[in-house]
Amino acid sequence: MNDHIEDLLNQVIDYAWDHNIGCSTIPLHEDQGPLVDTEARLIILNNKWPNENELPFQAAHECAHILNGDNGKLRYTNQYTKSRTENDANQRALSIIVPMYFANIPEESANLDQFMNDLAIPHWLEDSAVKCIEHFYESD
């Protein structure tokens, strides 16, 4: 894992801890995505996930489920879904990760494509990412 991705993951984990959410990274089969147990307020990340760049967004997404008040044990998927619960978690995950990613990047250097590629964020979240990035720089 490169240093930038590892730093972002650590920031998301710190954010989770600050919100009384536990986070554990364990080896699972490489096709098993992360999961969240909302009642236990616990996120489980797979440290054998084939694309490590996805881990910061996955962690933010699972954290969002808890912060959104969702219930149950939920497993992350990067597949498109019409589920309002998943969409709301994706939106909140972007609001968590965008300020972390762009914290030291001047607005004129902000690059949506690099952000999406660096974190392997699904392409269907591009419009939401644009809005979140714009909001970040407007409130900065």
PDB file of C-alpha atoms in Angstrom:
ATOM      1  CA  MET A   1       0.000   0.000   0.000  1.00  0.00           C
ATOM      2  CA  ASN A   2       1.455   3.362  -0.924  1.00  0.00           C
ATOM      3  CA  ASP A   3       2.009   5.958   1.793  1.00  0.00           C
ATOM      4  CA  HIS A   4      -0.752   8.315   0.620  1.00  0.00           C
ATOM      5  CA  ILE A   5      -3.415   5.573   0.644  1.00  0.00           C
ATOM      6  CA  GLU A   6      -2.192   4.250   3.987  1.00  0.00           C
ATOM      7  CA  ASP A   7      -2.339   7.763   5.454  1.00  0.00           C
ATOM      8  CA  LEU A   8      -5.912   8.233   4.207  1.00  0.00           C
ATOM      9  CA  LEU A   9      -6.955   4.874   5.620  1.00  0.00           C
ATOM     10  CA  ASN A  10      -5.451   5.806   8.985  1.00  0.00           C
ATOM     11  CA  GLN A  11      -7.298   9.132   8.901  1.00  0.00           C
ATOM     12  CA  VAL A  12     -10.619   7.371   8.254  1.00  0.00           C
ATOM     13  CA  ILE A  13      -9.908   4.899  11.064  1.00  0.00           C
ATOM     14  CA  ASP A  14      -9.097   7.823  13.391  1.00  0.00           C
ATOM     15  CA  TYR A  15     -12.344   9.498  12.288  1.00  0.00           C
ATOM     16  CA  ALA A  16     -14.227   6.294  13.121  1.00  0.00           C
ATOM     17  CA  TRP A  17     -12.616   6.087  16.563  1.00  0.00           C
ATOM     18  CA  ASP A  18     -13.501   9.743  17.175  1.00  0.00           C
ATOM     19  CA  HIS A  19     -17.135   8.756  16.550  1.00  0.00           C
ATOM     20  CA  ASN A  20     -17.004   5.702  18.843  1.00  0.00           C
ATOM     21  CA  ILE A  21     -16.766   3.265  15.950  1.00  0.00           C
ATOM     22  CA  GLY A  22     -14.342   0.377  16.172  1.00  0.00           C
ATOM     23  CA  CYS A  23     -12.377  -0.699  13.142  1.00  0.00           C
ATOM     24  CA  SER A  24     -10.483  -3.924  12.649  1.00  0.00           C
ATOM     25  CA  THR A  25      -8.446  -5.104   9.695  1.00  0.00           C
ATOM     26  CA  ILE A  26      -8.268  -8.870   9.326  1.00  0.00           C
ATOM     27  CA  PRO A  27      -7.329 -11.291   6.556  1.00  0.00           C
ATOM     28  CA  LEU A  28     -10.412 -12.593   4.764  1.00  0.00           C
ATOM     29  CA  HIS A  29     -10.732 -14.324   1.411  1.00  0.00           C
ATOM     30  CA  GLU A  30      -9.797 -11.794  -1.254  1.00  0.00           C
ATOM     31  CA  ASP A  31     -13.346 -11.664  -2.658  1.00  0.00           C
ATOM     32  CA  GLN A  32     -14.940 -10.803   0.706  1.00  0.00           C
ATOM     33  CA  GLY A  33     -15.573  -7.100   1.005  1.00  0.00           C
ATOM     34  CA  PRO A  34     -15.619  -5.207   4.271  1.00  0.00           C
ATOM     35  CA  LEU A  35     -18.614  -5.315   6.529  1.00  0.00           C
ATOM     36  CA  VAL A  36     -20.161  -3.340   9.315  1.00  0.00           C
ATOM     37  CA  ASP A  37     -22.113  -4.420  12.351  1.00  0.00           C
ATOM     38  CA  THR A  38     -24.098  -1.289  13.133  1.00  0.00           C
ATOM     39  CA  GLU A  39     -25.303  -2.440  16.555  1.00  0.00           C
ATOM     40  CA  ALA A  40     -21.762  -3.286  17.676  1.00  0.00           C
ATOM     41  CA  ARG A  41     -20.460  -0.109  15.942  1.00  0.00           C
ATOM     42  CA  LEU A  42     -17.717  -2.180  14.350  1.00  0.00           C
ATOM     43  CA  ILE A  43     -16.174  -2.088  10.890  1.00  0.00           C
ATOM     44  CA  ILE A  44     -14.248  -5.096   9.591  1.00  0.00           C
ATOM     45  CA  LEU A  45     -11.855  -4.443   6.696  1.00  0.00           C
ATOM     46  CA  ASN A  46     -10.238  -7.166   4.608  1.00  0.00           C
ATOM     47  CA  ASN A  47      -6.455  -6.668   4.476  1.00  0.00           C
ATOM     48  CA  LYS A  48      -6.282  -9.180   1.615  1.00  0.00           C
ATOM     49  CA  TRP A  49      -8.621  -7.146  -0.592  1.00  0.00           C
ATOM     50  CA  PRO A  50      -7.123  -7.187  -4.101  1.00  0.00           C
ATOM     51  CA  ASN A  51      -7.205  -3.393  -4.580  1.00  0.00           C
ATOM     52  CA  GLU A  52      -5.812  -1.719  -1.466  1.00  0.00           C
ATOM     53  CA  ASN A  53      -6.634   1.709  -2.895  1.00  0.00           C
ATOM     54  CA  GLU A  54     -10.315   0.999  -2.228  1.00  0.00           C
ATOM     55  CA  LEU A  55      -9.825   0.565   1.530  1.00  0.00           C
ATOM     56  CA  PRO A  56     -10.110   4.236   2.608  1.00  0.00           C
ATOM     57  CA  PHE A  57     -13.412   4.699   0.770  1.00  0.00           C
ATOM     58  CA  GLN A  58     -14.683   1.327   1.969  1.00  0.00           C
ATOM     59  CA  ALA A  59     -13.912   2.288   5.568  1.00  0.00           C
ATOM     60  CA  ALA A  60     -15.626   5.668   5.133  1.00  0.00           C
ATOM     61  CA  HIS A  61     -18.652   3.944   3.558  1.00  0.00           C
ATOM     62  CA  GLU A  62     -18.999   1.496   6.440  1.00  0.00           C
ATOM     63  CA  CYS A  63     -18.529   4.298   8.967  1.00  0.00           C
ATOM     64  CA  ALA A  64     -21.309   6.206   7.172  1.00  0.00           C
ATOM     65  CA  HIS A  65     -23.754   3.336   7.710  1.00  0.00           C
ATOM     66  CA  ILE A  66     -23.342   3.711  11.470  1.00  0.00           C
ATOM     67  CA  LEU A  67     -23.468   7.514  11.398  1.00  0.00           C
ATOM     68  CA  ASN A  68     -26.591   7.356   9.207  1.00  0.00           C
ATOM     69  CA  GLY A  69     -28.352   5.171  11.774  1.00  0.00           C
ATOM     70  CA  ASP A  70     -28.608   2.125   9.504  1.00  0.00           C
ATOM     71  CA  ASN A  71     -29.322  -1.222  11.155  1.00  0.00           C
ATOM     72  CA  GLY A  72     -27.877  -4.682  10.808  1.00  0.00           C
ATOM     73  CA  LYS A  73     -24.800  -6.347   9.436  1.00  0.00           C
ATOM     74  CA  LEU A  74     -24.041  -4.917   6.018  1.00  0.00           C
ATOM     75  CA  ARG A  75     -21.386  -5.923   3.496  1.00  0.00           C
ATOM     76  CA  TYR A  76     -19.829  -3.376   1.132  1.00  0.00           C
ATOM     77  CA  THR A  77     -20.220  -3.699  -2.595  1.00  0.00           C
ATOM     78  CA  ASN A  78     -18.750  -1.480  -5.267  1.00  0.00           C
ATOM     79  CA  GLN A  79     -21.549  -2.494  -7.642  1.00  0.00           C
ATOM     80  CA  TYR A  80     -24.224   0.006  -8.607  1.00  0.00           C
ATOM     81  CA  THR A  81     -27.402  -0.296  -6.584  1.00  0.00           C
ATOM     82  CA  LYS A  82     -30.616   1.674  -6.334  1.00  0.00           C
ATOM     83  CA  SER A  83     -30.702   1.079  -2.577  1.00  0.00           C
ATOM     84  CA  ARG A  84     -31.294   4.353  -0.733  1.00  0.00           C
ATOM     85  CA  THR A  85     -29.335   3.013   2.261  1.00  0.00           C
ATOM     86  CA  GLU A  86     -26.272   2.280   0.122  1.00  0.00           C
ATOM     87  CA  ASN A  87     -26.570   5.531  -1.801  1.00  0.00           C
ATOM     88  CA  ASP A  88     -26.798   7.537   1.431  1.00  0.00           C
ATOM     89  CA  ALA A  89     -23.731   5.709   2.784  1.00  0.00           C
ATOM     90  CA  ASN A  90     -21.820   6.518  -0.420  1.00  0.00           C
ATOM     91  CA  GLN A  91     -22.763  10.195  -0.181  1.00  0.00           C
ATOM     92  CA  ARG A  92     -21.677  10.424   3.435  1.00  0.00           C
ATOM     93  CA  ALA A  93     -18.490   8.460   2.694  1.00  0.00           C
ATOM     94  CA  LEU A  94     -17.588  11.080   0.102  1.00  0.00           C
ATOM     95  CA  SER A  95     -18.226  13.844   2.629  1.00  0.00           C
ATOM     96  CA  ILE A  96     -15.844  12.072   5.018  1.00  0.00           C
ATOM     97  CA  ILE A  97     -13.039  11.267   2.565  1.00  0.00           C
ATOM     98  CA  VAL A  98     -13.012  14.408   0.353  1.00  0.00           C
ATOM     99  CA  PRO A  99     -11.747  16.786   3.087  1.00  0.00           C
ATOM    100  CA  MET A 100      -9.061  14.285   4.033  1.00  0.00           C
ATOM    101  CA  TYR A 101      -7.898  13.767   0.460  1.00  0.00           C
ATOM    102  CA  PHE A 102      -7.949  17.431  -0.589  1.00  0.00           C
ATOM    103  CA  ALA A 103      -6.798  18.973   2.719  1.00  0.00           C
ATOM    104  CA  ASN A 104      -3.401  20.039   1.348  1.00  0.00           C
ATOM    105  CA  ILE A 105      -4.361  20.476  -2.298  1.00  0.00           C
ATOM    106  CA  PRO A 106      -5.096  24.007  -3.529  1.00  0.00           C
ATOM    107  CA  GLU A 107      -8.392  24.294  -5.417  1.00  0.00           C
ATOM    108  CA  GLU A 108      -6.646  25.041  -8.708  1.00  0.00           C
ATOM    109  CA  SER A 109      -4.752  21.735  -8.394  1.00  0.00           C
ATOM    110  CA  ALA A 110      -7.764  19.616  -7.436  1.00  0.00           C
ATOM    111  CA  ASN A 111      -8.149  16.763  -9.900  1.00  0.00           C
ATOM    112  CA  LEU A 112     -11.367  14.742  -9.893  1.00  0.00           C
ATOM    113  CA  ASP A 113      -9.999  11.972 -12.107  1.00  0.00           C
ATOM    114  CA  GLN A 114      -6.947  11.498  -9.935  1.00  0.00           C
ATOM    115  CA  PHE A 115      -9.135  11.384  -6.806  1.00  0.00           C
ATOM    116  CA  MET A 116     -11.463   8.796  -8.357  1.00  0.00           C
ATOM    117  CA  ASN A 117      -8.549   6.708  -9.646  1.00  0.00           C
ATOM    118  CA  ASP A 118      -6.399   6.983  -6.512  1.00  0.00           C
ATOM    119  CA  LEU A 119      -9.208   5.659  -4.307  1.00  0.00           C
ATOM    120  CA  ALA A 120     -10.820   3.396  -6.932  1.00  0.00           C
ATOM    121  CA  ILE A 121     -14.157   5.089  -6.348  1.00  0.00           C
ATOM    122  CA  PRO A 122     -16.832   3.655  -8.646  1.00  0.00           C
ATOM    123  CA  HIS A 123     -17.384   5.794 -11.750  1.00  0.00           C
ATOM    124  CA  TRP A 124     -21.116   6.090 -11.093  1.00  0.00           C
ATOM    125  CA  LEU A 125     -20.282   8.245  -8.056  1.00  0.00           C
ATOM    126  CA  GLU A 126     -18.502  10.842 -10.191  1.00  0.00           C
ATOM    127  CA  ASP A 127     -21.310  13.432 -10.132  1.00  0.00           C
ATOM    128  CA  SER A 128     -21.620  13.111  -6.364  1.00  0.00           C
ATOM    129  CA  ALA A 129     -17.846  13.430  -5.992  1.00  0.00           C
ATOM    130  CA  VAL A 130     -17.848  16.623  -8.068  1.00  0.00           C
ATOM    131  CA  LYS A 131     -20.518  18.158  -5.836  1.00  0.00           C
ATOM    132  CA  CYS A 132     -18.714  17.099  -2.681  1.00  0.00           C
ATOM    133  CA  ILE A 133     -15.385  18.513  -3.885  1.00  0.00           C
ATOM    134  CA  GLU A 134     -17.050  21.781  -4.922  1.00  0.00           C
ATOM    135  CA  HIS A 135     -18.703  22.022  -1.510  1.00  0.00           C
ATOM    136  CA  PHE A 136     -15.367  21.365   0.209  1.00  0.00           C
ATOM    137  CA  TYR A 137     -13.656  24.249  -1.581  1.00  0.00           C
ATOM    138  CA  GLU A 138     -16.662  26.584  -1.154  1.00  0.00           C
ATOM    139  CA  SER A 139     -16.609  26.107   2.607  1.00  0.00           C
ATOM    140  CA  ASP A 140     -12.818  26.276   2.854  1.00  0.00           C
TER     141      ASP A 140
END
